[in-house]
mmCIF file of C-alpha atoms and ligand atoms in Angstrom:
data_model
loop_
_atom_site.group_PDB
_atom_site.id
_atom_site.type_symbol
_atom_site.label_atom_id
_atom_site.label_comp_id
_atom_site.label_asym_id
_atom_site.label_seq_id
_atom_site.Cartn_x
_atom_site.Cartn_y
_atom_site.Cartn_z
ATOM 1 C CA MET A 300 0.069 -0.161 0.114
ATOM 2 C CA LYS A 301 1.343 3.629 -0.816
ATOM 3 C CA LYS A 302 2.446 5.682 1.933
ATOM 4 C CA ILE A 303 1.437 9.390 1.091
ATOM 5 C CA LEU A 304 2.235 12.894 2.200
ATOM 6 C CA VAL A 305 -0.050 15.702 0.988
ATOM 7 C CA ILE A 306 1.811 18.985 1.174
ATOM 8 C CA GLY A 307 -0.291 22.149 0.977
ATOM 9 C CA SER A 308 -3.402 20.105 2.053
ATOM 10 C CA ALA A 309 -5.467 22.703 3.461
ATOM 11 C CA GLY A 310 -6.276 24.623 0.230
ATOM 12 C CA GLN A 311 -9.168 24.182 -2.143
ATOM 13 C CA ILE A 312 -8.051 21.099 -3.770
ATOM 14 C CA GLY A 313 -6.259 19.391 -0.756
ATOM 15 C CA THR A 314 -9.097 19.638 1.353
ATOM 16 C CA GLU A 315 -11.042 17.253 -0.794
ATOM 17 C CA LEU A 316 -8.044 15.164 -2.210
ATOM 18 C CA THR A 317 -6.894 14.202 1.089
ATOM 19 C CA PRO A 318 -9.954 12.462 2.223
ATOM 20 C CA ALA A 319 -10.526 10.923 -1.188
ATOM 21 C CA LEU A 320 -6.803 9.443 -0.946
ATOM 22 C CA ARG A 321 -7.498 8.219 2.670
ATOM 23 C CA ASN A 322 -10.726 6.376 1.306
ATOM 24 C CA ILE A 323 -8.621 4.495 -1.350
ATOM 25 C CA TYR A 324 -5.389 3.927 0.566
ATOM 26 C CA GLY A 325 -6.426 3.983 4.300
ATOM 27 C CA SER A 326 -6.515 6.751 6.644
ATOM 28 C CA GLY A 327 -3.246 5.411 8.468
ATOM 29 C CA ASN A 328 -1.428 5.838 5.046
ATOM 30 C CA VAL A 329 -2.010 9.394 4.062
ATOM 31 C CA ILE A 330 -0.497 12.211 6.173
ATOM 32 C CA ALA A 331 -1.822 15.783 5.653
ATOM 33 C CA SER A 332 0.158 18.843 6.072
ATOM 34 C CA ASP A 333 0.064 22.498 5.822
ATOM 35 C CA LEU A 334 1.786 25.719 6.818
ATOM 36 C CA ASN A 335 -1.657 26.905 8.046
ATOM 37 C CA PRO A 336 -2.672 25.222 11.376
ATOM 38 C CA ASP A 337 -6.406 26.402 10.896
ATOM 39 C CA VAL A 338 -7.674 23.694 8.578
ATOM 40 C CA ASN A 339 -10.971 22.083 7.929
ATOM 41 C CA PRO A 340 -11.627 19.471 10.604
ATOM 42 C CA ILE A 341 -12.024 16.780 7.995
ATOM 43 C CA LEU A 342 -8.134 16.876 7.461
ATOM 44 C CA LYS A 343 -7.723 16.222 11.202
ATOM 45 C CA GLU A 344 -9.843 12.795 10.919
ATOM 46 C CA GLY A 345 -6.318 11.274 9.926
ATOM 47 C CA ARG A 346 -2.881 12.546 10.827
ATOM 48 C CA PHE A 347 -2.268 16.196 10.217
ATOM 49 C CA ILE A 348 1.139 18.056 10.562
ATOM 50 C CA CYS A 349 1.792 21.610 10.474
ATOM 51 C CA PHE A 350 4.919 22.462 8.668
ATOM 52 C CA ASP A 351 6.593 24.921 6.315
ATOM 53 C CA ALA A 352 7.366 23.233 2.979
ATOM 54 C CA LEU A 353 10.217 25.479 2.647
ATOM 55 C CA ASP A 354 12.028 23.735 5.532
ATOM 56 C CA ARG A 355 13.643 21.062 3.479
ATOM 57 C CA GLU A 356 15.353 19.228 6.625
ATOM 58 C CA LYS A 357 11.961 18.897 8.208
ATOM 59 C CA MET A 358 10.405 17.680 5.072
ATOM 60 C CA TYR A 359 13.264 15.140 4.714
ATOM 61 C CA SER A 360 12.751 13.800 8.181
ATOM 62 C CA LEU A 361 9.127 13.607 7.835
ATOM 63 C CA VAL A 362 9.313 11.609 4.705
ATOM 64 C CA LYS A 363 11.972 9.346 5.952
ATOM 65 C CA GLU A 364 10.555 8.681 9.339
ATOM 66 C CA ASN A 365 6.951 7.858 8.036
ATOM 67 C CA ASN A 366 8.339 5.785 5.071
ATOM 68 C CA ILE A 367 6.528 7.968 2.520
ATOM 69 C CA ASP A 368 6.765 6.758 -1.060
ATOM 70 C CA THR A 369 4.277 9.258 -2.747
ATOM 71 C CA ILE A 370 4.149 13.017 -2.381
ATOM 72 C CA TYR A 371 1.281 15.048 -3.578
ATOM 73 C CA ASN A 372 2.439 18.703 -3.592
ATOM 74 C CA LEU A 373 -0.150 21.259 -3.658
ATOM 75 C CA VAL A 374 1.661 24.283 -2.055
ATOM 76 C CA ALA A 375 1.225 27.308 -4.260
ATOM 77 C CA ILE A 376 0.425 31.046 -4.268
ATOM 78 C CA LEU A 377 -2.152 31.410 -6.999
ATOM 79 C CA SER A 378 -2.259 33.981 -9.849
ATOM 80 C CA ALA A 379 -4.086 36.967 -8.448
ATOM 81 C CA THR A 380 -2.124 36.875 -5.154
ATOM 82 C CA GLY A 381 1.047 36.097 -7.039
ATOM 83 C CA GLU A 382 0.872 39.460 -8.955
ATOM 84 C CA ALA A 383 0.346 41.259 -5.746
ATOM 85 C CA ASN A 384 3.555 39.739 -4.468
ATOM 86 C CA PRO A 385 5.961 38.121 -7.066
ATOM 87 C CA GLN A 386 8.798 37.556 -4.768
ATOM 88 C CA MET A 387 6.704 35.468 -2.425
ATOM 89 C CA SER A 388 5.232 33.509 -5.575
ATOM 90 C CA ILE A 389 8.956 32.628 -6.633
ATOM 91 C CA LYS A 390 9.903 31.581 -3.279
ATOM 92 C CA VAL A 391 6.907 29.555 -2.274
ATOM 93 C CA ASN A 392 5.976 27.928 -5.563
ATOM 94 C CA LEU A 393 9.496 27.106 -6.721
ATOM 95 C CA GLY A 394 11.049 26.631 -3.040
ATOM 96 C CA ALA A 395 8.405 24.072 -2.033
ATOM 97 C CA LEU A 396 8.533 22.252 -5.375
ATOM 98 C CA ASN A 397 12.579 22.192 -5.220
ATOM 99 C CA ASN A 398 12.545 20.787 -1.897
ATOM 100 C CA VAL A 399 9.803 17.926 -2.733
ATOM 101 C CA LEU A 400 12.021 16.996 -5.765
ATOM 102 C CA GLU A 401 15.385 16.826 -3.934
ATOM 103 C CA VAL A 402 13.754 14.966 -0.960
ATOM 104 C CA SER A 403 12.068 12.588 -3.447
ATOM 105 C CA ARG A 404 15.290 12.080 -5.409
ATOM 106 C CA GLU A 405 17.088 11.167 -2.150
ATOM 107 C CA LEU A 406 14.312 9.070 -0.680
ATOM 108 C CA GLY A 407 12.984 7.589 -3.798
ATOM 109 C CA CYS A 408 9.296 9.041 -3.846
ATOM 110 C CA SER A 409 6.936 9.404 -6.642
ATOM 111 C CA VAL A 410 5.544 13.149 -7.108
ATOM 112 C CA PHE A 411 2.336 14.684 -8.156
ATOM 113 C CA THR A 412 2.556 18.458 -8.629
ATOM 114 C CA PRO A 413 -0.318 20.365 -10.508
ATOM 115 C CA SER A 414 0.511 22.951 -13.269
ATOM 116 C CA SER A 415 -2.028 25.290 -14.549
ATOM 117 C CA ILE A 416 -3.795 27.001 -17.500
ATOM 118 C CA GLY A 417 -1.572 29.803 -16.104
ATOM 119 C CA ALA A 418 1.267 28.237 -17.653
ATOM 120 C CA PHE A 419 0.115 29.639 -21.070
ATOM 121 C CA GLY A 420 0.396 33.215 -22.182
ATOM 122 C CA GLU A 421 -0.932 35.442 -24.923
ATOM 123 C CA SER A 422 1.357 33.928 -27.612
ATOM 124 C CA THR A 423 -0.342 30.588 -27.116
ATOM 125 C CA PRO A 424 -3.145 29.390 -29.467
ATOM 126 C CA PHE A 425 -6.144 30.350 -27.402
ATOM 127 C CA ASP A 426 -8.622 27.839 -28.908
ATOM 128 C CA ASN A 427 -8.218 24.140 -28.713
ATOM 129 C CA THR A 428 -4.717 24.831 -26.880
ATOM 130 C CA PRO A 429 -2.521 22.136 -27.901
ATOM 131 C CA GLN A 430 -0.631 19.826 -25.302
ATOM 132 C CA ASP A 431 2.780 20.962 -26.676
ATOM 133 C CA THR A 432 2.883 24.636 -27.809
ATOM 134 C CA ILE A 433 4.292 28.016 -27.066
ATOM 135 C CA GLN A 434 4.449 28.889 -23.288
ATOM 136 C CA ARG A 435 5.446 32.314 -22.567
ATOM 137 C CA PRO A 436 3.086 33.393 -19.752
ATOM 138 C CA SER A 437 2.978 36.898 -18.580
ATOM 139 C CA THR A 438 2.191 36.274 -14.886
ATOM 140 C CA ILE A 439 4.805 35.365 -12.123
ATOM 141 C CA TYR A 440 2.366 32.411 -11.240
ATOM 142 C CA GLY A 441 2.579 31.220 -15.059
ATOM 143 C CA VAL A 442 6.415 31.769 -14.898
ATOM 144 C CA THR A 443 6.645 29.483 -11.667
ATOM 145 C CA LYS A 444 4.339 26.872 -13.403
ATOM 146 C CA VAL A 445 6.373 26.630 -16.550
ATOM 147 C CA ALA A 446 9.602 26.260 -14.466
ATOM 148 C CA GLY A 447 7.871 23.730 -12.158
ATOM 149 C CA GLU A 448 6.904 21.582 -15.321
ATOM 150 C CA LEU A 449 10.472 21.817 -16.597
ATOM 151 C CA LEU A 450 11.923 21.096 -13.274
ATOM 152 C CA CYS A 451 9.718 18.009 -12.787
ATOM 153 C CA ASP A 452 10.601 16.822 -16.336
ATOM 154 C CA TYR A 453 14.239 17.338 -15.373
ATOM 155 C CA TYR A 454 14.149 15.322 -12.397
ATOM 156 C CA ALA A 455 12.486 12.532 -14.239
ATOM 157 C CA THR A 456 14.992 12.318 -16.996
ATOM 158 C CA ARG A 457 18.119 13.224 -15.125
ATOM 159 C CA PHE A 458 17.432 11.386 -11.732
ATOM 160 C CA GLY A 459 14.710 8.907 -12.642
ATOM 161 C CA VAL A 460 12.291 10.427 -10.223
ATOM 162 C CA ASP A 461 8.723 9.406 -10.873
ATOM 163 C CA THR A 462 7.188 12.909 -11.328
ATOM 164 C CA ARG A 463 3.549 13.470 -12.724
ATOM 165 C CA GLY A 464 1.235 16.409 -13.206
ATOM 166 C CA VAL A 465 -1.580 17.788 -14.883
ATOM 167 C CA ARG A 466 -2.369 21.542 -16.095
ATOM 168 C CA TYR A 467 -5.644 22.122 -14.177
ATOM 169 C CA PRO A 468 -8.218 24.655 -15.268
ATOM 170 C CA GLY A 469 -9.958 26.693 -12.863
ATOM 171 C CA ILE A 470 -11.524 24.271 -10.209
ATOM 172 C CA ILE A 471 -15.061 24.590 -9.101
ATOM 173 C CA SER A 472 -15.883 23.186 -5.546
ATOM 174 C CA ASN A 473 -18.129 23.654 -2.442
ATOM 175 C CA VAL A 474 -15.917 22.502 0.483
ATOM 176 C CA GLN A 475 -12.926 24.997 0.705
ATOM 177 C CA LEU A 476 -13.195 28.335 -0.902
ATOM 178 C CA PRO A 477 -10.465 28.986 -3.348
ATOM 179 C CA GLY A 478 -7.178 30.662 -2.529
ATOM 180 C CA GLY A 479 -6.591 33.965 -4.543
ATOM 181 C CA GLY A 480 -6.954 32.971 -8.272
ATOM 182 C CA THR A 481 -8.247 34.508 -11.252
ATOM 183 C CA THR A 482 -10.925 31.649 -11.802
ATOM 184 C CA ASP A 483 -12.335 32.149 -8.341
ATOM 185 C CA TYR A 484 -15.547 33.885 -9.726
ATOM 186 C CA ALA A 485 -16.729 30.628 -11.051
ATOM 187 C CA VAL A 486 -17.048 29.356 -7.473
ATOM 188 C CA GLU A 487 -18.147 32.677 -5.851
ATOM 189 C CA ILE A 488 -21.089 32.927 -8.202
ATOM 190 C CA PHE A 489 -22.603 29.786 -6.825
ATOM 191 C CA TYR A 490 -22.244 31.087 -3.148
ATOM 192 C CA GLU A 491 -23.886 34.424 -4.249
ATOM 193 C CA ALA A 492 -26.564 32.886 -5.930
ATOM 194 C CA ILE A 493 -27.785 30.873 -3.065
ATOM 195 C CA LYS A 494 -27.124 33.574 -0.368
ATOM 196 C CA ASN A 495 -28.324 36.860 -2.298
ATOM 197 C CA MET A 496 -29.852 35.761 -5.759
ATOM 198 C CA LYS A 497 -27.292 37.922 -7.334
ATOM 199 C CA TYR A 498 -23.751 38.268 -8.233
ATOM 200 C CA THR A 499 -21.327 41.052 -9.277
ATOM 201 C CA CYS A 500 -18.737 39.172 -11.662
ATOM 202 C CA ASN A 501 -15.162 40.623 -11.798
ATOM 203 C CA LEU A 502 -14.444 39.269 -15.233
ATOM 204 C CA GLY A 503 -16.263 40.614 -18.230
ATOM 205 C CA ALA A 504 -18.723 38.975 -20.458
ATOM 206 C CA GLY A 505 -16.998 36.976 -23.292
ATOM 207 C CA THR A 506 -14.127 35.799 -21.080
ATOM 208 C CA PHE A 507 -13.927 32.231 -21.770
ATOM 209 C CA LEU A 508 -11.745 29.832 -19.550
ATOM 210 C CA ASP A 509 -11.377 26.020 -19.067
ATOM 211 C CA MET A 510 -13.184 24.934 -15.819
ATOM 212 C CA MET A 511 -13.526 21.634 -14.055
ATOM 213 C CA TYR A 512 -15.618 20.231 -11.092
ATOM 214 C CA MET A 513 -13.679 18.892 -7.934
ATOM 215 C CA PRO A 514 -14.376 15.322 -8.266
ATOM 216 C CA ASP A 515 -12.980 15.327 -11.813
ATOM 217 C CA ALA A 516 -9.970 17.183 -10.303
ATOM 218 C CA ILE A 517 -9.334 14.508 -7.739
ATOM 219 C CA LYS A 518 -10.018 11.894 -10.077
ATOM 220 C CA ALA A 519 -7.295 13.178 -12.530
ATOM 221 C CA ALA A 520 -4.773 13.496 -9.902
ATOM 222 C CA ILE A 521 -5.362 9.964 -8.604
ATOM 223 C CA ASP A 522 -5.782 8.295 -11.998
ATOM 224 C CA LEU A 523 -2.458 9.825 -13.284
ATOM 225 C CA MET A 524 -0.519 8.697 -10.260
ATOM 226 C CA GLU A 525 -1.942 5.028 -10.842
ATOM 227 C CA ALA A 526 -1.348 5.072 -14.485
ATOM 228 C CA ASP A 527 1.213 2.655 -16.101
ATOM 229 C CA PRO A 528 4.415 4.726 -16.397
ATOM 230 C CA THR A 529 5.498 2.910 -19.550
ATOM 231 C CA LYS A 530 2.414 4.449 -21.410
ATOM 232 C CA LEU A 531 3.327 8.089 -20.130
ATOM 233 C CA LYS A 532 5.104 10.117 -22.647
ATOM 234 C CA HIS A 533 4.222 13.588 -21.263
ATOM 235 C CA ARG A 534 4.730 13.046 -17.452
ATOM 236 C CA ASN A 535 4.359 16.487 -15.941
ATOM 237 C CA ALA A 536 1.885 18.788 -17.643
ATOM 238 C CA PHE A 537 -1.125 16.953 -19.112
ATOM 239 C CA ASN A 538 -3.777 19.435 -20.528
ATOM 240 C CA VAL A 539 -6.980 18.394 -18.586
ATOM 241 C CA THR A 540 -10.362 20.071 -18.927
ATOM 242 C CA ALA A 541 -14.090 19.394 -18.533
ATOM 243 C CA MET A 542 -15.746 22.549 -19.726
ATOM 244 C CA SER A 543 -15.259 26.017 -21.284
ATOM 245 C CA PHE A 544 -17.689 28.893 -20.573
ATOM 246 C CA ASP A 545 -17.736 32.667 -20.047
ATOM 247 C CA PRO A 546 -19.594 34.423 -17.289
ATOM 248 C CA GLU A 547 -22.809 34.843 -19.279
ATOM 249 C CA ILE A 548 -23.037 31.063 -19.994
ATOM 250 C CA ILE A 549 -22.532 30.058 -16.376
ATOM 251 C CA ALA A 550 -25.155 32.643 -15.137
ATOM 252 C CA ALA A 551 -27.600 31.396 -17.589
ATOM 253 C CA GLU A 552 -27.150 27.807 -16.397
ATOM 254 C CA ILE A 553 -27.638 29.092 -12.851
ATOM 255 C CA LYS A 554 -30.811 30.783 -13.926
ATOM 256 C CA LYS A 555 -32.354 27.500 -15.302
ATOM 257 C CA HIS A 556 -32.409 26.535 -11.518
ATOM 258 C CA LEU A 557 -32.887 29.792 -9.941
ATOM 259 C CA PRO A 558 -35.025 32.072 -12.258
ATOM 260 C CA GLU A 559 -34.604 35.062 -10.069
ATOM 261 C CA PHE A 560 -30.870 35.018 -10.266
ATOM 262 C CA SER A 561 -29.206 38.160 -11.697
ATOM 263 C CA MET A 562 -25.625 38.984 -12.469
ATOM 264 C CA ASP A 563 -24.050 42.478 -13.205
ATOM 265 C CA TYR A 564 -20.340 43.321 -13.788
ATOM 266 C CA ASP A 565 -17.549 45.318 -11.943
ATOM 267 C CA VAL A 566 -14.559 44.055 -13.935
ATOM 268 C CA ASP A 567 -11.286 43.962 -11.974
ATOM 269 C CA SER A 568 -8.659 44.942 -14.582
ATOM 270 C CA GLY A 569 -5.854 42.988 -12.862
ATOM 271 C CA LYS A 570 -7.561 39.644 -12.960
ATOM 272 C CA GLN A 571 -9.075 40.599 -16.412
ATOM 273 C CA LYS A 572 -5.734 41.048 -17.874
ATOM 274 C CA ILE A 573 -4.672 37.775 -16.447
ATOM 275 C CA ALA A 574 -7.743 35.877 -17.769
ATOM 276 C CA ASN A 575 -7.314 37.420 -21.050
ATOM 277 C CA SER A 576 -3.609 35.909 -21.434
ATOM 278 C CA TRP A 577 -5.103 32.197 -20.617
ATOM 279 C CA PRO A 578 -6.468 29.715 -22.983
ATOM 280 C CA ASN A 579 -10.276 29.755 -23.956
ATOM 281 C CA SER A 580 -10.378 26.169 -24.211
ATOM 282 C CA MET A 581 -7.489 23.431 -24.066
ATOM 283 C CA ASP A 582 -7.187 20.191 -26.124
ATOM 284 C CA ASP A 583 -6.818 17.448 -23.512
ATOM 285 C CA SER A 584 -6.688 14.559 -26.062
ATOM 286 C CA VAL A 585 -3.159 13.435 -25.239
ATOM 287 C CA ALA A 586 -4.213 12.976 -21.417
ATOM 288 C CA ARG A 587 -7.116 10.861 -22.819
ATOM 289 C CA GLU A 588 -4.793 8.815 -25.078
ATOM 290 C CA GLU A 589 -1.963 8.193 -22.586
ATOM 291 C CA TRP A 590 -3.712 7.394 -19.385
ATOM 292 C CA GLY A 591 -7.591 7.403 -20.242
ATOM 293 C CA TRP A 592 -8.516 10.751 -18.858
ATOM 294 C CA LYS A 593 -12.265 11.553 -19.189
ATOM 295 C CA PRO A 594 -14.263 14.000 -17.115
ATOM 296 C CA ASP A 595 -17.600 13.057 -15.510
ATOM 297 C CA TYR A 596 -19.124 16.573 -15.161
ATOM 298 C CA ASN A 597 -20.063 18.964 -17.769
ATOM 299 C CA LEU A 598 -21.404 22.405 -17.082
ATOM 300 C CA ALA A 599 -25.091 21.084 -16.630
ATOM 301 C CA LYS A 600 -24.154 18.381 -14.458
ATOM 302 C CA MET A 601 -21.723 20.457 -12.259
ATOM 303 C CA THR A 602 -24.188 23.415 -11.820
ATOM 304 C CA GLU A 603 -26.790 21.137 -10.637
ATOM 305 C CA ASP A 604 -24.743 19.523 -8.042
ATOM 306 C CA MET A 605 -23.200 22.551 -7.001
ATOM 307 C CA LEU A 606 -26.395 24.275 -6.171
ATOM 308 C CA LYS A 607 -27.813 21.114 -4.253
ATOM 309 C CA VAL A 608 -24.786 20.878 -2.309
ATOM 310 C CA LEU A 609 -24.569 24.602 -1.375
ATOM 311 C CA LYS A 610 -28.322 24.992 -0.598
ATOM 312 C CA GLU A 611 -27.719 22.351 2.046
ATOM 313 C CA LYS A 612 -24.615 23.846 3.276
ATOM 314 C CA LEU A 613 -25.656 27.446 3.493
ATOM 315 C CA LYS A 614 -29.143 27.051 4.900
HETATM 316 P P1 NAD B 151 -4.700 26.882 -2.414
HETATM 317 O O1 NAD B 151 -4.183 28.182 -2.502
HETATM 318 O O2 NAD B 151 -6.142 26.714 -1.944
HETATM 319 O O3 NAD B 151 -3.905 25.922 -1.327
HETATM 320 C C1 NAD B 151 -2.456 25.983 -1.365
HETATM 321 C C2 NAD B 151 -2.166 25.614 0.237
HETATM 322 O O4 NAD B 151 -0.672 25.562 0.356
HETATM 323 C C3 NAD B 151 -2.658 26.531 1.235
HETATM 324 O O5 NAD B 151 -3.391 25.721 2.177
HETATM 325 C C4 NAD B 151 -1.476 27.176 1.942
HETATM 326 O O6 NAD B 151 -1.647 27.211 3.269
HETATM 327 C C5 NAD B 151 -0.349 26.150 1.736
HETATM 328 N N1 NAD B 151 0.908 26.621 1.752
HETATM 329 C C6 NAD B 151 1.353 27.825 1.187
HETATM 330 N N2 NAD B 151 2.787 28.168 1.433
HETATM 331 C C7 NAD B 151 3.008 27.025 2.214
HETATM 332 C C8 NAD B 151 4.109 26.523 2.820
HETATM 333 N N3 NAD B 151 5.310 27.300 2.750
HETATM 334 N N4 NAD B 151 4.305 25.309 3.365
HETATM 335 C C9 NAD B 151 3.180 24.500 3.400
HETATM 336 N N5 NAD B 151 2.141 24.973 2.907
HETATM 337 C C10 NAD B 151 1.962 26.079 2.339
HETATM 338 O O7 NAD B 151 -4.471 26.210 -3.709
HETATM 339 P P2 NAD B 151 -5.239 25.075 -4.657
HETATM 340 O O8 NAD B 151 -6.361 25.760 -5.382
HETATM 341 O O9 NAD B 151 -5.605 23.901 -3.395
HETATM 342 O O10 NAD B 151 -4.042 24.666 -5.543
HETATM 343 C C11 NAD B 151 -3.357 23.381 -5.329
HETATM 344 C C12 NAD B 151 -2.385 23.314 -6.505
HETATM 345 O O11 NAD B 151 -3.143 23.128 -7.869
HETATM 346 C C13 NAD B 151 -1.547 24.391 -6.869
HETATM 347 O O12 NAD B 151 -0.256 24.127 -7.286
HETATM 348 C C14 NAD B 151 -2.224 25.167 -7.905
HETATM 349 O O13 NAD B 151 -1.262 26.194 -8.724
HETATM 350 C C15 NAD B 151 -2.827 24.216 -8.759
HETATM 351 N N6 NAD B 151 -3.980 24.720 -9.486
HETATM 352 C C16 NAD B 151 -5.112 24.921 -8.810
HETATM 353 C C17 NAD B 151 -6.172 25.432 -9.511
HETATM 354 C C18 NAD B 151 -7.456 25.846 -8.886
HETATM 355 O O14 NAD B 151 -8.279 26.355 -9.302
HETATM 356 N N7 NAD B 151 -7.713 25.603 -7.603
HETATM 357 C C19 NAD B 151 -6.232 25.547 -10.829
HETATM 358 C C20 NAD B 151 -4.942 25.180 -11.451
HETATM 359 C C21 NAD B 151 -3.949 24.587 -10.629
HETATM 360 C C1 AKB B 152 -5.860 30.864 -10.558
HETATM 361 O O1 AKB B 152 -6.881 31.298 -11.146
HETATM 362 O O2 AKB B 152 -4.752 31.188 -10.412
HETATM 363 C C2 AKB B 152 -6.006 29.159 -10.465
HETATM 364 C C3 AKB B 152 -5.478 28.455 -11.586
HETATM 365 C C4 AKB B 152 -6.324 28.302 -12.899
HETATM 366 O O3 AKB B 152 -4.281 28.014 -11.752
HETATM 367 N N1 AKB B 152 -7.415 28.684 -10.216
#
């Protein structure tokens, strides 16, 4: 059985990925960790350790003492927060990954590290964005993501570390709020629809972005880590997507369930600039071919489930 360490487990993805891993591999085989001690209680249903991923010695001893063989590295400063503090973005995003890769090289761990649609930029084809294409992002988040993809590839080819990863689109979820990204509006719109029946969107009409519902994001991470390594030609940056929409389309989908819902706009120029530099829709056929990726949720199914869960949660 795998022995797993999830680093950055208290964020939007880790809060749901960690329990999913515990269900599959057993609670005693999955340690959650984060810099933030104030975490969703669900993470403390198994072992939770508070530590700074920039502390390599601590990471090394944690991995060694617990016979960890697989690390899910979810530590990141996301795009909007990163633009407000580029130095912190470089230090955290690349520092944590560098430590994870070095510890994994020394102790023989497999590594999952997500990249993002943020790894693309204005010179990338916006529609049906290919797996292998131009990557010149204009955000510091994107710069750290491209560097991370390359570092993971380097550790695989140079040192034989089993590194794997996907380029996630914006993730939509209902357990832990997102942590400072550009795609956060696609989560906030659901909370505001249930709470106030209206939403002021910070990205403009016509801003198309790839998105994915959390159950598919979790499935992608686990399926890729379970995939036959001999079939993987692209190890670290698989395009994965489930849907592409703009604010008008998601608002119309919510209105089908809540006819009184309304939306207006107050565009955040910083976030809009970031969103404008990202793909409208990615081509994820390589992930489908190499490890059988296929999402379960489209816009209609995700919307129905989000509203059902949040109605219960927020009542
Ligand atoms: P998040 O911001 O919600 O969570 C990141 C976690 O890392 C937080 O709990 C934070 O406390 C922790 N952290 C920060 N600095 C740390 C440190 N020094 N030591 C230990 N922990 C530290 O992020 P997320 O949305 O869960 O994203 C996880 C990964 O997926 C990231 O690599 C992100 O770039 C990627 N991703 C996320 C999305 C998305 O929409 N959520 C989309 C594309 C890619
Ligand atoms: C962000 O908006 O920064 C993230 C991402 C798509 O990487 N949600």
